[in-house]
Amino acid sequence: MPKTPPPELAPERIQDIDLESEMQGSFLEYAYSVIYSRALPDARDGLKPVQRRILYQMSEMGLRPDRGHVKSARVVGEVMGKLHPHGDSAIYDALVRLAQDFALRVPLVDGHGNFGSLDDGPAAARYTEARLAAPAIALTENLDEDVVDFVPNYDGQFQQPAVLPAAFPNLLVNGASGIAVGMATNMAPHNLIEVVAAATHLLENPDATTEELMEFVPGPDFPSGGILMGLDGVKDAYTTGRGALKVRGKVSVEPLGPRRTGIIVSELPYMVGPERLIEKIRDAVQSKKLQGISDVTDLTDRNHGLRVAIGIKTGFDPNAVLEQLYRLTPLEDSFSINNVALVEGQPRTLGLKEMLSVYVGHRLEVITRRSRYRLARREERLHLVEGLLIAILDIDEVIQVIRSSDDSEQARTRLRSVFDLSELQAEYILELRLRRLTKFSRIELETERDALRAEIARLQELLASPALLRAAVASELHAAADAYGTPRRTLLMNAAPPKQRAAKGAVDLQIADAPTMLVLSTTGRAVRVDLAEGQELTVPARRSKHDAILATVETTVRAELGALTSAGRVVRFSPVDLPSVPSTSVQLAAGTPLRDYLGIATKGERILGFVRFDSDTPIALGTAQGTVKRIVPSALPVRPDLEVIGMKPGDSVVGAAEAPDDAELVFVTTDAQLLHFSASSVRPQGAPAGGMAGIKLGANASVLFFGAVDADADAVVATVSGGESILPGTDPGRAKVSAFAEYPAKGRATGGVRAHAFLKGEDRLTVAWVGRSPAQAVDPTGAVRKLPEPGARRDASGQPIDGVIGSIGRTII
């Protein structure tokens, strides 16, 4: 069988193409596509194409804030199938970012489920759900009123908006980032309220300068807060569109436990997560670049937000360690601004005024187009209403015309001829339902006609007046700011951080063992006042909270001291980690509760004074049951926690003070008895001893105050009276201040002399204090209270006071 010859092959078609020209053309097409269809936002609505398509499609799906969430995979599928011809991962990534409150200042998508964090990615689209957030409605509203142009989608089957109406300046508020071919954009987020204020100012003053606009928008406002260091980079960015910023996390130095100080990080720079910070800290510690850190703990949770605790080793200066953290970790990060966006289809670098001008121009066009659309719709409706009113006024003749016509076309023609109607009016009358022929319907139509005429007049006036258009834009901007604006989160600092040089070798971050003074308030707060040699303290002229002084001691920063408590024990500690205050203005409100610093957990146990273990000057202790004892600190055993007096059950130490032999020991009791005697009559004892009788107490009385004063000092006695039956806080009582010299000395273990006369309803002293004048009183919260002037008789009843006094102490050191 003969073989069939093969069909004739088509001739080869080979075309020579210059490789360089082909590569240039293909690359330009690719670059053009990336720039205009993927990476850069439009300056009008601040959105990239994929973001715009997501918001538009979700709006078309009816995913409003008042409706339920739907699976994110469904949203991704609708966007990909109808509008965005790219992969589902790119669409879902854009959807996730729109929902992240740490990425956007005003999130546009309300996400339900795991939408990721700064350190972890989101769950898959099949596990999360989404719907539009309320601010997204402001971006997409009025799309059905011809406010923007619509363009075909990728295959011409559907229409999509070329830009969204954008009721607020989304580009500035939420910022943007993207990498195109040959260019990139990186815009910082801002505060909505501030941006709206600047936009309305520009509406009213088109010639406003960048400096004027910066009075309303002083700098970026990051979702994560933080501290913006220096405004020079901000001014450069707002003027030229390019600038560099330094952002620091917000930190505080706080006690982390007994005698442990730490740095608490509550805010981080933009897009820096706690895990990244912790990793960098650990790397720096392991490489010996960072000293003084004992541990790092991430305490972040849903209830308290970001909280990273960085433990500081004992003896290290937290402020010095913090400076190293700024230098070596993302606790201080840079943010480079590059404001590149599409303006009229062209990529441009924009300053603050240019961005606001583009948005304001866009918004004016939106309001103009919307007003024209509404005017046309209302004119059409008015035309129909007026025709219907004509028919209702002469309805019998209208019916007669229609009944005598052969068909609807003839009826339409005769109606137009007889009643002088347009074709639309005649058609509308032919469609009229009989139930509209009531008297009430006529009233409704007349009311609607009047309302339409008023609305048409308003819209015509609006379109004819540029000033009214600008006012309408400003009004809608303020409404958006009121609805979606929140207070500023990022703190702005005028001063830039000092330039830091990398240190050669290890840096000594330990606190030097310099002279210092510890100051303890009557409310239990302690501060460290570091002094140069020969320097004196300056007490503020204006008193602040907690500034009544209970005890002081001169020592060194790294010395070992003891804190004597009301339980009769001495707790050893070092003041190195106590907060320090400047010697020029000693404010005890800046101190820390010494109980917390020492880790004293026993309820009611108070700190009464300090003990220097290298001192040979005896310390006197007085108890509530009238016992007195003197101890010599240098003779005490070396223990971290030492009992220094043996007390009977129910007894407690009420006061302690340095008491050399020439000092006077003073007891004041609740029944207003004062006894003082020479300290030399009390011989020093060892730690286990229980002391000796100090004062003889009356029935149901106890010691309220114990202390020591110099025999020749200008001392005063301050007392406050009250009553057992008086409800606490309802009557502050009566107070008096008298000279200590008026009280005669008596022997130890006697009853003393009267120090205050009680009036009706009073039966006890609530507060007493003896010390060098002047005295300072504070209420239980530490607020300063005024005492009467000194000079009262020792047995006087005192004067009424304006507030409850919780304790009294010294005012000078």
CSV table of N, CA and C in Angstrom, one decimal, residues 50 104 118 141 143 171 181 225 352 406 626 634 801 808:
chain,number,residue,atom,x,y,z
A,50,VAL,N,-4.7,47.4,44.6
A,50,VAL,CA,-5.3,46.2,45.3
A,50,VAL,C,-6.1,46.6,46.5
A,104,LEU,N,-1.7,50.5,60.6
A,104,LEU,CA,-2.5,51.6,60.2
A,104,LEU,C,-2.9,52.4,61.4
A,118,LEU,N,3.3,42.0,65.2
A,118,LEU,CA,4.6,42.5,64.7
A,118,LEU,C,5.6,41.4,64.6
A,141,GLU,N,-18.2,55.9,50.4
A,141,GLU,CA,-19.6,56.4,50.3
A,141,GLU,C,-19.8,57.3,49.1
A,143,LEU,N,-20.4,56.4,46.1
A,143,LEU,CA,-19.9,55.9,44.8
A,143,LEU,C,-21.1,55.8,43.7
A,171,LEU,N,-4.1,59.1,52.7
A,171,LEU,CA,-2.7,59.0,52.4
A,171,LEU,C,-1.8,59.5,53.6
A,181,VAL,N,9.8,49.9,40.5
A,181,VAL,CA,11.1,49.7,39.7
A,181,VAL,C,11.7,51.1,39.6
A,225,GLY,N,2.7,54.5,69.0
A,225,GLY,CA,3.2,55.5,69.9
A,225,GLY,C,4.6,55.8,69.8
A,352,LEU,N,4.3,68.2,52.5
A,352,LEU,CA,3.0,68.3,53.2
A,352,LEU,C,2.0,69.1,52.5
A,406,ASP,N,-57.8,55.3,22.2
A,406,ASP,CA,-57.8,53.9,21.7
A,406,ASP,C,-56.7,53.0,22.3
A,626,GLY,N,5.7,51.6,125.9
A,626,GLY,CA,6.5,52.5,126.7
A,626,GLY,C,7.9,52.0,127.0
A,634,SER,N,27.5,49.7,115.3
A,634,SER,CA,28.8,49.1,114.9
A,634,SER,C,28.9,47.7,115.7
A,801,ILE,N,-8.4,72.7,112.2
A,801,ILE,CA,-7.6,72.6,111.0
A,801,ILE,C,-8.5,72.3,109.8
A,808,ILE,N,3.4,64.0,110.6
A,808,ILE,CA,4.1,65.2,110.7
A,808,ILE,C,5.6,64.9,110.6
